[in-house]
């Protein structure tokens, strides 16, 4: 766990490609660098898919948004993703106002985000099933 006076970041590695990053405290100009370094470190170590648990972040400013956007773009560059989870109503309002919630998945909980990530990794069942119009036994 990394801790400053205002922000703490705890990383749980789920598997070699997935990590949940739990953030606690205000995410702003003074603390954004701490989170940025933690997210970048996870990507450097092969975790392509990051779930950022924001349940304990009561406030975020444009610097915090910038950190999330940058990390999302960095994850896409390595064919990964960044998902937000357990976002407080105040932070969700900011994400909605800026349009971030449209471009970055927001989930009710880290578990829901991990489930959605796992589901996205599954092969498309429709593509592997019978073609439309095919009848069994033909």
XYZ file of N, CA and C in Angstrom:
414
model
N 0.843 -1.172 0.000
C 0.000 0.000 0.000
C 0.890 1.237 0.000
N 0.528 2.218 -0.828
C 1.229 3.495 -0.862
C 0.343 4.503 -0.154
N 0.942 5.307 0.743
C 0.138 6.246 1.510
C 0.836 7.602 1.563
N 0.065 8.637 1.297
C 0.532 9.989 1.572
C -0.409 10.536 2.626
N -0.227 11.758 3.045
C -1.129 12.328 4.048
C -2.563 12.406 3.552
N -2.741 12.571 2.249
C -4.073 12.781 1.726
C -4.636 11.607 0.937
N -3.792 10.688 0.470
C -4.249 9.642 -0.438
C -3.533 8.338 -0.135
N -4.290 7.244 -0.167
C -3.651 5.934 -0.083
C -4.129 5.102 -1.265
N -3.248 4.252 -1.737
C -3.527 3.407 -2.893
C -3.107 1.990 -2.530
N -4.048 1.053 -2.650
C -3.754 -0.347 -2.371
C -4.048 -1.160 -3.624
N -3.092 -1.969 -4.034
C -3.212 -2.762 -5.258
C -3.389 -4.229 -4.900
N -4.408 -4.847 -5.508
C -4.617 -6.294 -5.380
C -4.472 -6.893 -6.769
N -3.480 -7.738 -6.946
C -3.276 -8.386 -8.236
C -4.187 -9.610 -8.288
N -5.115 -9.598 -9.249
C -6.097 -10.671 -9.390
C -5.500 -11.830 -10.184
N -4.833 -11.508 -11.259
C -4.082 -12.484 -12.046
C -2.982 -11.711 -12.761
N -2.123 -12.364 -13.526
C -0.985 -11.649 -14.115
C -1.370 -10.455 -14.999
N -2.609 -10.412 -15.481
C -3.021 -9.317 -16.366
C -4.036 -8.360 -15.752
N -4.489 -8.620 -14.523
C -5.569 -7.826 -13.926
C -5.210 -7.401 -12.507
N -5.455 -6.118 -12.212
C -5.262 -5.614 -10.854
C -6.425 -4.708 -10.474
N -6.787 -4.759 -9.202
C -7.760 -3.826 -8.639
C -6.961 -2.817 -7.823
N -7.190 -1.545 -8.112
C -6.477 -0.463 -7.442
C -7.488 0.310 -6.603
N -7.414 0.138 -5.286
C -8.341 0.812 -4.366
C -7.719 2.131 -3.919
N -8.474 3.194 -4.102
C -7.987 4.538 -3.799
C -8.795 5.093 -2.632
N -8.104 5.741 -1.701
C -8.778 6.345 -0.559
C -8.246 7.752 -0.349
N -9.156 8.733 -0.339
C -8.779 10.119 -0.121
C -9.175 10.984 -1.302
N -8.859 12.253 -1.203
C -9.196 13.196 -2.273
C -8.192 13.073 -3.411
N -8.719 13.064 -4.623
C -7.890 12.914 -5.822
C -7.831 14.270 -6.514
N -6.705 14.950 -6.341
C -6.574 16.304 -6.867
C -5.143 16.556 -7.336
N -4.807 17.808 -7.545
C -3.489 18.184 -8.051
C -2.362 17.647 -7.174
N -2.534 17.713 -5.873
C -1.473 17.295 -4.958
C -1.323 15.790 -4.862
N -2.405 15.041 -5.095
C -2.355 13.590 -4.886
C -2.418 12.779 -6.178
N -2.752 13.410 -7.282
C -2.919 12.695 -8.541
C -1.670 11.970 -9.006
N -0.510 12.540 -8.736
C 0.745 11.920 -9.160
C 0.941 10.556 -8.504
N 0.530 10.432 -7.246
C 0.656 9.153 -6.534
C -0.138 8.075 -7.264
N -1.388 8.390 -7.609
C -2.214 7.410 -8.313
C -1.662 7.135 -9.708
N -1.220 8.175 -10.393
C -0.665 7.984 -11.735
C 0.508 7.005 -11.702
N 1.407 7.174 -10.754
C 2.571 6.283 -10.661
C 2.151 4.843 -10.369
N 1.167 4.670 -9.515
C 0.700 3.317 -9.188
C 0.057 2.639 -10.402
N -0.773 3.373 -11.143
C -1.425 2.802 -12.322
C -0.392 2.486 -13.403
N 0.540 3.411 -13.636
C 1.588 3.183 -14.640
C 2.445 1.986 -14.250
N 2.745 1.837 -12.974
C 3.542 0.714 -12.491
C 2.840 -0.617 -12.771
N 1.550 -0.648 -12.590
C 0.806 -1.886 -12.868
C 0.883 -2.241 -14.350
N 0.758 -1.256 -15.214
C 0.843 -1.507 -16.658
C 2.245 -1.982 -17.039
N 3.274 -1.384 -16.453
C 4.657 -1.783 -16.729
C 4.886 -3.244 -16.327
N 4.213 -3.678 -15.269
C 4.374 -5.048 -14.789
C 3.400 -6.034 -15.439
N 2.788 -5.636 -16.546
C 1.993 -6.562 -17.333
C 0.516 -6.626 -17.009
N 0.064 -5.849 -16.051
C -1.368 -5.821 -15.766
C -2.027 -4.901 -16.792
N -2.622 -5.508 -17.819
C -3.240 -4.736 -18.901
C -4.601 -4.186 -18.502
N -5.285 -4.870 -17.605
C -6.651 -4.500 -17.226
C -6.648 -4.030 -15.775
N -7.073 -2.794 -15.587
C -7.090 -2.188 -14.263
C -8.510 -1.826 -13.871
N -8.869 -2.168 -12.645
C -10.139 -1.755 -12.055
C -9.781 -0.775 -10.953
N -10.275 0.452 -11.052
C -9.977 1.470 -10.056
C -11.197 1.617 -9.150
N -11.028 1.209 -7.900
C -12.085 1.260 -6.887
C -12.053 2.648 -6.245
N -13.094 3.429 -6.521
C -13.143 4.816 -6.052
C -14.140 5.026 -4.913
N -14.557 3.959 -4.245
C -15.581 4.078 -3.196
C -15.175 5.032 -2.078
N -13.880 5.185 -1.827
C -13.409 6.038 -0.736
C -12.786 7.331 -1.236
N -13.239 7.769 -2.411
C -12.775 9.040 -2.971
C -13.974 10.006 -2.951
N -14.014 10.897 -1.952
C -15.151 11.808 -1.846
C -15.071 13.004 -2.791
N -13.864 13.268 -3.324
C -13.663 14.456 -4.163
C -12.632 14.154 -5.224
N -12.898 14.652 -6.437
C -11.929 14.553 -7.527
C -12.024 15.831 -8.340
N -10.871 16.389 -8.709
C -10.874 17.564 -9.577
C -10.365 17.184 -10.963
N -10.108 18.176 -11.794
C -9.682 17.910 -13.171
C -8.344 17.178 -13.231
N -7.500 17.365 -12.246
C -6.224 16.632 -12.204
C -6.471 15.140 -12.020
N -7.411 14.797 -11.167
C -7.773 13.398 -10.976
C -8.359 12.800 -12.236
N -9.222 13.565 -12.906
C -9.779 13.110 -14.185
C -8.668 12.860 -15.193
N -7.711 13.755 -15.236
C -6.592 13.634 -16.164
C -5.807 12.346 -15.915
N -5.601 12.006 -14.649
C -4.887 10.772 -14.306
C -5.647 9.560 -14.839
N -6.960 9.542 -14.644
C -7.770 8.415 -15.108
C -7.785 8.320 -16.633
N -7.916 9.459 -17.288
C -7.921 9.468 -18.762
C -6.582 8.975 -19.297
N -5.496 9.485 -18.735
C -4.165 9.069 -19.178
C -3.964 7.571 -18.964
N -4.360 7.068 -17.801
C -4.210 5.634 -17.517
C -5.084 4.799 -18.446
N -6.282 5.290 -18.755
C -7.146 4.582 -19.701
C -6.515 4.507 -21.079
N -5.931 5.608 -21.523
C -5.246 5.623 -22.826
C -4.013 4.718 -22.818
N -3.269 4.733 -21.713
C -2.091 3.869 -21.602
C -2.505 2.391 -21.633
N -3.603 2.057 -20.970
C -4.095 0.676 -20.966
C -4.521 0.251 -22.374
N -5.162 1.143 -23.104
C -5.572 0.821 -24.479
C -4.356 0.562 -25.362
N -3.279 1.298 -25.130
C -2.062 1.103 -25.926
C -1.470 -0.287 -25.759
N -1.727 -0.919 -24.632
C -1.221 -2.276 -24.407
C -2.361 -3.297 -24.544
N -3.389 -2.900 -25.291
C -4.560 -3.739 -25.572
C -5.284 -4.152 -24.297
N -5.340 -3.229 -23.339
C -6.019 -3.475 -22.077
C -7.180 -2.524 -21.876
N -7.573 -2.350 -20.619
C -8.702 -1.479 -20.313
C -8.576 -0.939 -18.895
N -9.288 0.137 -18.651
C -9.397 0.698 -17.313
C -10.879 0.836 -17.021
N -11.303 0.283 -15.898
C -12.700 0.337 -15.486
C -12.771 0.994 -14.115
N -13.799 1.805 -13.922
C -14.005 2.476 -12.649
C -15.082 1.732 -11.880
N -14.944 1.690 -10.560
C -15.903 0.944 -9.746
C -16.235 1.698 -8.468
N -17.472 1.473 -7.990
C -17.934 1.994 -6.701
C -17.716 3.496 -6.572
N -18.100 4.222 -7.591
C -17.880 5.666 -7.646
C -18.920 6.383 -6.778
N -18.460 7.321 -5.949
C -19.382 8.095 -5.105
C -20.267 8.979 -5.988
N -21.444 9.367 -5.485
C -22.336 10.219 -6.281
C -21.671 11.532 -6.718
N -20.834 12.110 -5.861
C -20.175 13.369 -6.199
C -19.197 13.183 -7.359
N -18.423 12.131 -7.296
C -17.450 11.864 -8.358
C -18.167 11.428 -9.632
N -19.231 10.639 -9.493
C -20.000 10.220 -10.665
C -20.591 11.431 -11.388
N -21.020 12.416 -10.638
C -21.551 13.641 -11.255
C -20.477 14.303 -12.118
N -19.258 14.369 -11.629
C -18.150 14.939 -12.388
C -17.868 14.101 -13.636
N -17.879 12.784 -13.490
C -17.653 11.901 -14.639
C -18.753 12.080 -15.686
N -19.981 12.240 -15.232
C -21.104 12.454 -16.158
C -21.005 13.812 -16.856
N -20.690 14.856 -16.089
C -20.599 16.211 -16.655
C -19.511 16.324 -17.712
N -18.431 15.592 -17.523
C -17.306 15.666 -18.457
C -17.389 14.637 -19.579
N -18.333 13.711 -19.475
C -18.491 12.688 -20.506
C -17.588 11.476 -20.315
N -16.813 11.462 -19.260
C -15.905 10.341 -19.009
C -16.698 9.053 -18.790
N -17.845 9.154 -18.137
C -18.635 7.956 -17.847
C -19.179 7.310 -19.121
N -19.152 8.037 -20.225
C -19.597 7.477 -21.503
C -18.463 6.701 -22.166
N -17.236 7.170 -21.984
C -16.096 6.556 -22.668
C -15.337 5.536 -21.814
N -15.564 5.555 -20.514
C -14.864 4.651 -19.606
C -15.921 3.892 -18.797
N -15.878 2.559 -18.792
C -16.900 1.807 -18.058
C -16.901 2.136 -16.566
N -18.110 2.362 -16.019
C -18.290 2.623 -14.595
C -19.188 1.522 -14.043
N -18.730 0.837 -13.008
C -19.456 -0.289 -12.431
C -19.815 -0.011 -10.978
N -20.844 -0.699 -10.490
C -21.312 -0.505 -9.116
C -20.308 -0.997 -8.080
N -19.496 -1.985 -8.437
C -18.531 -2.542 -7.495
C -17.329 -3.098 -8.257
N -16.210 -3.303 -7.574
C -15.064 -3.930 -8.238
C -15.404 -5.339 -8.736
N -16.219 -6.056 -7.973
C -16.609 -7.408 -8.378
C -17.392 -7.380 -9.688
N -18.297 -6.410 -9.820
C -19.057 -6.268 -11.062
C -18.125 -5.925 -12.225
N -17.158 -5.077 -11.970
C -16.186 -4.712 -13.015
C -15.368 -5.922 -13.446
N -14.940 -6.740 -12.480
C -14.176 -7.939 -12.805
C -15.029 -8.943 -13.580
N -16.299 -9.061 -13.205
C -17.201 -9.955 -13.931
C -17.369 -9.479 -15.372
N -17.564 -8.175 -15.563
C -17.717 -7.621 -16.916
C -16.434 -7.817 -17.722
N -15.304 -7.672 -17.079
C -14.017 -7.890 -17.744
C -13.882 -9.340 -18.189
N -14.242 -10.261 -17.304
C -14.180 -11.686 -17.646
C -15.154 -12.017 -18.771
N -16.348 -11.445 -18.724
C -17.345 -11.697 -19.769
C -16.873 -11.153 -21.113
N -16.204 -10.011 -21.099
C -15.705 -9.418 -22.344
C -14.606 -10.276 -22.963
N -13.906 -11.051 -22.140
C -12.814 -11.886 -22.638
C -13.315 -13.198 -23.240
N -14.571 -13.550 -22.958
C -15.117 -14.798 -23.496
C -15.361 -14.664 -24.982
N -15.176 -15.757 -25.729
C -15.490 -15.705 -27.158
C -16.983 -15.445 -27.333
N -17.309 -14.758 -28.393
C -18.705 -14.429 -28.668
C -19.475 -15.719 -28.939
N -20.414 -16.033 -28.065
C -21.187 -17.277 -28.194
C -21.979 -17.310 -29.489
N -22.477 -16.173 -29.915
C -23.271 -16.135 -31.152
C -22.399 -16.469 -32.364
N -21.139 -16.044 -32.341
C -20.259 -16.296 -33.474
C -19.861 -17.770 -33.554
N -19.833 -18.462 -32.422
C -19.424 -19.852 -32.443
C -20.589 -20.808 -32.548
N -21.806 -20.293 -32.434
C -22.997 -21.138 -32.513
C -23.465 -21.316 -33.931
N -24.610 -21.973 -34.100
C -25.141 -22.160 -35.452
C -25.468 -20.837 -36.115
N -25.315 -20.805 -37.414
C -25.658 -19.607 -38.178
C -27.161 -19.404 -38.145
N -27.579 -18.179 -38.277
C -29.014 -17.885 -38.317
C -29.629 -18.628 -39.484
N -30.741 -19.257 -39.231
C -31.418 -19.993 -40.274
C -31.037 -21.456 -40.337
N -29.907 -21.825 -39.728
C -29.530 -23.243 -39.693
C -30.476 -23.983 -38.772
N -30.793 -25.190 -39.130
C -31.603 -26.005 -38.241
C -30.762 -27.182 -37.799
N -30.911 -27.576 -36.556
C -30.109 -28.688 -36.066
C -30.338 -29.952 -36.896
N -29.281 -30.681 -37.111
C -29.398 -31.961 -37.805
C -29.276 -31.863 -39.298
N -29.112 -30.682 -39.840
C -28.975 -30.577 -41.304
C -27.545 -30.686 -41.701
